[in-house]
Amino acid sequence: GAGVSQSPRYKVAKRGQDVALRCDPISGHVSLFWYQQALGQGPEFLTYFQNEAQLDKSGLPSDRFFAERPEGSVSTLKIQRTQQEDSAVYLCASSLETGSGEAFFGQGTRLTVV
Amino acid sequence: KQEVTQIPAALSVPEGENLVLNCSFTDSAIYNLQWFRQDPGKGLTSLLLIQSSQREQTSGRLNASLDKSSGRSTLYIAASQPGDSATYLCAELQNTGKLIFGQGTTLQVKP
């Protein structure tokens, strides 16, 4: 596809359930970022990959959050034992270059934990 | 911890009005600053990117300025239109590509 694709678009999870969110970056893009956006707030950084290497995971809010990009392309953000405070939109972005190349965002996955 | 702040949180103006959105940041050594637009249920669209060596960038009816000494950036929208209604986010773009966002300003342009 031409842009960053995220799936599912919407996810409703029961509290305590594990979820997996998928991001397909633009083909050939080296850098991949995950952000969390709570209602009415700006996105907050979660983690960053350069190819398959996770270079920064300082924004992951707890050890229930885990991200991977095993082949340097598709990435998965996994949340274990979901809590209500995990409800948010999860945005993925990719950029062609390392460093401050322009990032392109997907439409996000809206996660609601009930 | 670097922070980015946007005021006001919401703004409503009549069509045709010129307006300014404000952004302040704490990082005096800011690398780059970027303005985004976000429509409901959509991802982010980049509007303008100002490198630290620049003072402003223009695209159509949009003009963004950067003043590192005061820690401020503004987004000027000329002759606003109802289609400009959206949330506008400013973000510090670090040299790793990581973005630090403000809370956003939700703009409504009334016909």
Short mmCIF file of C-alpha atoms in Angstrom, two decimals:
data_model
loop_
_atom_site.label_atom_id
_atom_site.label_comp_id
_atom_site.label_asym_id
_atom_site.label_seq_id
_atom_site.Cartn_x
_atom_site.Cartn_y
_atom_site.Cartn_z
CA GLY A 1 0.00 0.00 0.00
CA ALA A 2 0.92 3.62 -0.33
CA GLY A 3 0.74 4.53 3.34
CA VAL A 4 1.19 3.19 6.85
CA SER A 5 -1.47 0.61 7.60
CA GLN A 6 -2.65 -0.32 11.08
CA SER A 7 -4.97 -3.12 12.13
CA PRO A 8 -7.42 -3.54 13.61
CA ARG A 9 -8.90 -0.04 13.38
CA TYR A 10 -10.96 -0.68 16.50
CA LYS A 11 -10.50 -3.16 19.32
CA VAL A 12 -12.66 -3.73 22.37
CA ALA A 13 -11.00 -5.84 25.05
CA LYS A 14 -12.20 -7.05 28.39
CA ARG A 15 -10.04 -6.03 31.31
CA GLY A 16 -7.30 -8.61 31.76
CA GLN A 17 -7.30 -9.71 28.12
CA ASP A 18 -4.14 -9.62 25.99
CA VAL A 19 -4.21 -7.64 22.73
CA ALA A 20 -1.91 -7.34 19.72
CA LEU A 21 -1.87 -4.31 17.44
CA ARG A 22 -0.25 -4.48 14.03
CA CYS A 23 1.57 -1.84 12.00
CA ASP A 24 2.59 -2.21 8.34
CA PRO A 25 5.01 0.64 7.56
CA ILE A 26 5.68 2.07 4.14
CA SER A 27 7.88 -0.38 2.26
CA GLY A 28 11.58 0.36 2.72
CA HIS A 29 11.13 2.68 5.67
CA VAL A 30 13.90 2.19 8.20
CA SER A 31 12.45 3.84 11.27
CA LEU A 32 9.21 2.91 13.01
CA PHE A 33 7.58 4.61 15.98
CA TRP A 34 4.65 3.81 18.26
CA TYR A 35 2.67 6.52 20.06
CA GLN A 36 -0.24 6.42 22.51
CA GLN A 37 -2.91 9.14 22.30
CA ALA A 38 -5.41 9.46 25.12
CA LEU A 39 -8.69 11.27 24.46
CA GLY A 40 -8.16 15.01 24.15
CA GLN A 41 -4.38 14.76 24.46
CA GLY A 42 -1.45 14.82 22.10
CA PRO A 43 0.30 11.57 21.17
CA GLU A 44 2.95 10.32 23.60
CA PHE A 45 6.02 8.39 22.49
CA LEU A 46 6.13 4.70 23.36
CA THR A 47 8.99 3.09 21.45
CA TYR A 48 11.23 3.35 18.37
CA PHE A 49 12.78 0.82 15.99
CA GLN A 50 15.56 1.22 13.48
CA ASN A 51 15.11 -1.78 11.23
CA GLU A 52 14.65 -4.71 13.65
CA ALA A 53 16.52 -3.07 16.52
CA GLN A 54 14.46 -1.49 19.28
CA LEU A 55 16.60 1.53 20.10
CA ASP A 56 14.33 3.32 22.55
CA LYS A 57 11.53 1.87 24.67
CA SER A 58 11.60 4.54 27.33
CA GLY A 59 7.96 5.50 26.74
CA LEU A 60 6.42 2.08 27.39
CA PRO A 61 4.26 2.70 30.49
CA SER A 62 4.73 -0.70 32.12
CA ASP A 63 6.16 -4.15 31.58
CA ARG A 64 2.74 -5.18 30.27
CA PHE A 65 3.63 -3.39 27.04
CA PHE A 66 5.89 -5.11 24.55
CA ALA A 67 6.78 -4.25 20.95
CA GLU A 68 8.66 -6.15 18.28
CA ARG A 69 9.73 -5.80 14.66
CA PRO A 70 11.49 -9.10 14.00
CA GLU A 71 12.23 -8.69 10.29
CA GLY A 72 12.57 -4.95 10.20
CA SER A 73 9.23 -4.41 8.51
CA VAL A 74 5.90 -5.19 10.20
CA SER A 75 5.70 -4.31 13.88
CA THR A 76 3.40 -5.57 16.62
CA LEU A 77 2.57 -3.80 19.86
CA LYS A 78 1.34 -6.23 22.49
CA ILE A 79 -0.41 -5.30 25.69
CA GLN A 80 -0.82 -7.98 28.31
CA ARG A 81 -3.53 -8.04 30.99
CA THR A 82 -5.16 -4.87 29.66
CA GLN A 83 -6.38 -2.26 32.13
CA GLN A 84 -8.94 0.51 31.64
CA GLU A 85 -6.19 3.13 31.60
CA ASP A 86 -4.80 1.45 28.47
CA SER A 87 -7.82 2.74 26.51
CA ALA A 88 -6.42 5.09 23.87
CA VAL A 89 -5.60 5.41 20.20
CA TYR A 90 -2.31 3.74 19.31
CA LEU A 91 -0.55 5.41 16.39
CA CYS A 92 2.26 4.00 14.31
CA ALA A 93 4.60 6.10 12.16
CA SER A 94 7.42 5.24 9.80
CA SER A 95 10.17 7.23 8.12
CA LEU A 96 12.53 6.45 5.28
CA GLU A 97 15.66 7.60 7.03
CA THR A 98 17.16 7.32 10.45
CA GLY A 99 17.29 10.56 12.35
CA SER A 100 14.77 13.30 11.72
CA GLY A 101 13.36 12.28 8.37
CA GLU A 102 9.68 13.05 7.83
CA ALA A 103 7.43 10.53 9.54
CA PHE A 104 4.20 9.26 8.01
CA PHE A 105 1.41 8.21 10.35
CA GLY A 106 -1.17 5.46 10.13
CA GLN A 107 -4.80 6.04 11.06
CA GLY A 108 -4.34 4.37 14.41
CA THR A 109 -6.00 1.62 16.40
CA ARG A 110 -8.61 2.72 18.93
CA LEU A 111 -8.43 0.40 21.93
CA THR A 112 -11.27 0.38 24.43
CA VAL A 113 -10.86 -1.72 27.57
CA VAL A 114 -14.15 -2.53 29.30
CA LYS B 1 12.14 16.09 30.51
CA GLN B 2 11.34 18.19 27.45
CA GLU B 3 7.81 19.53 27.29
CA VAL B 4 5.64 21.13 24.61
CA THR B 5 2.59 23.20 25.51
CA GLN B 6 -0.20 24.55 23.31
CA ILE B 7 -2.63 27.31 24.19
CA PRO B 8 -5.57 27.57 23.77
CA ALA B 9 -6.94 24.04 23.89
CA ALA B 10 -9.85 25.08 21.68
CA LEU B 11 -10.62 28.00 19.40
CA SER B 12 -13.70 28.99 17.41
CA VAL B 13 -13.56 31.67 14.72
CA PRO B 14 -15.79 32.91 11.90
CA GLU B 15 -14.86 32.04 8.35
CA GLY B 16 -12.37 34.41 6.72
CA GLU B 17 -10.60 35.40 9.92
CA ASN B 18 -6.82 35.24 10.23
CA LEU B 19 -5.68 33.36 13.31
CA VAL B 20 -2.59 32.33 15.27
CA LEU B 21 -2.02 29.10 17.17
CA ASN B 22 0.64 29.12 19.86
CA CYS B 23 3.18 26.52 20.92
CA SER B 24 5.88 26.75 23.58
CA PHE B 25 8.71 24.33 24.31
CA THR B 26 11.26 23.91 27.07
CA ASP B 27 14.16 22.57 24.99
CA SER B 28 16.44 25.53 24.25
CA ALA B 29 18.50 23.27 22.00
CA ILE B 30 15.52 22.21 19.95
CA TYR B 31 16.46 20.26 16.81
CA ASN B 32 13.41 20.84 14.63
CA LEU B 33 9.78 21.78 15.17
CA GLN B 34 6.87 20.34 13.26
CA TRP B 35 3.20 21.24 12.94
CA PHE B 36 0.57 18.57 12.24
CA ARG B 37 -3.12 18.48 11.49
CA GLN B 38 -5.38 15.73 12.87
CA ASP B 39 -8.93 15.17 11.69
CA PRO B 40 -11.35 13.13 13.86
CA GLY B 41 -10.63 9.41 13.64
CA LYS B 42 -7.65 9.99 11.39
CA GLY B 43 -3.89 9.90 11.69
CA LEU B 44 -1.63 12.92 11.60
CA THR B 45 -0.79 14.92 8.49
CA SER B 46 2.42 16.94 8.49
CA LEU B 47 1.85 20.61 7.64
CA LEU B 48 5.20 22.33 8.13
CA LEU B 49 8.62 21.44 9.45
CA ILE B 50 10.99 24.18 10.66
CA GLN B 51 14.61 23.25 11.08
CA SER B 52 16.48 24.80 14.00
CA SER B 53 18.49 26.99 11.63
CA GLN B 54 15.31 28.46 10.13
CA ARG B 55 12.94 31.06 11.51
CA GLU B 56 9.85 30.28 9.47
CA GLN B 57 8.25 28.10 6.82
CA THR B 58 5.31 28.83 4.55
CA SER B 59 2.89 26.62 2.68
CA GLY B 60 -0.11 28.22 1.01
CA ARG B 61 -2.20 29.98 3.65
CA LEU B 62 -0.06 28.58 6.47
CA ASN B 63 3.01 30.18 7.99
CA ALA B 64 4.92 28.74 10.92
CA SER B 65 7.60 30.59 12.86
CA LEU B 66 10.23 29.42 15.31
CA ASP B 67 11.88 31.55 18.01
CA LYS B 68 14.34 29.39 19.93
CA SER B 69 15.36 32.18 22.30
CA SER B 70 11.85 32.54 23.66
CA GLY B 71 10.92 28.86 23.27
CA ARG B 72 7.93 29.62 21.05
CA SER B 73 6.45 28.70 17.72
CA THR B 74 3.33 30.03 16.07
CA LEU B 75 1.17 28.72 13.25
CA TYR B 76 -0.55 31.49 11.32
CA ILE B 77 -3.58 30.57 9.22
CA ALA B 78 -4.74 33.23 6.77
CA ALA B 79 -8.32 33.61 5.58
CA SER B 80 -9.60 30.62 7.52
CA GLN B 81 -12.12 28.25 5.91
CA PRO B 82 -14.52 25.68 7.40
CA GLY B 83 -12.28 22.97 5.93
CA ASP B 84 -9.52 24.14 8.25
CA SER B 85 -11.52 22.80 11.21
CA ALA B 86 -9.33 20.16 12.86
CA THR B 87 -6.93 19.66 15.75
CA TYR B 88 -3.51 21.21 15.24
CA LEU B 89 -0.53 19.70 17.01
CA CYS B 90 2.96 21.04 17.35
CA ALA B 91 5.83 18.74 18.16
CA GLU B 92 9.52 18.91 18.87
CA LEU B 93 11.29 16.63 16.40
CA GLN B 94 14.46 15.23 17.97
CA ASN B 95 17.46 14.07 15.97
CA THR B 96 16.40 10.43 16.45
CA GLY B 97 13.08 11.15 14.76
CA LYS B 98 11.20 10.96 18.06
CA LEU B 99 8.39 13.51 18.35
CA ILE B 100 7.35 15.23 21.57
CA PHE B 101 3.84 16.58 21.09
CA GLY B 102 1.81 19.32 22.67
CA GLN B 103 -1.78 18.70 23.72
CA GLY B 104 -3.17 20.23 20.56
CA THR B 105 -5.51 23.10 19.71
CA THR B 106 -8.92 22.14 18.33
CA LEU B 107 -10.00 24.73 15.79
CA GLN B 108 -13.56 25.27 14.59
CA VAL B 109 -14.13 27.64 11.68
CA LYS B 110 -17.78 28.59 11.41
CA PRO B 111 -19.32 29.33 7.99
#
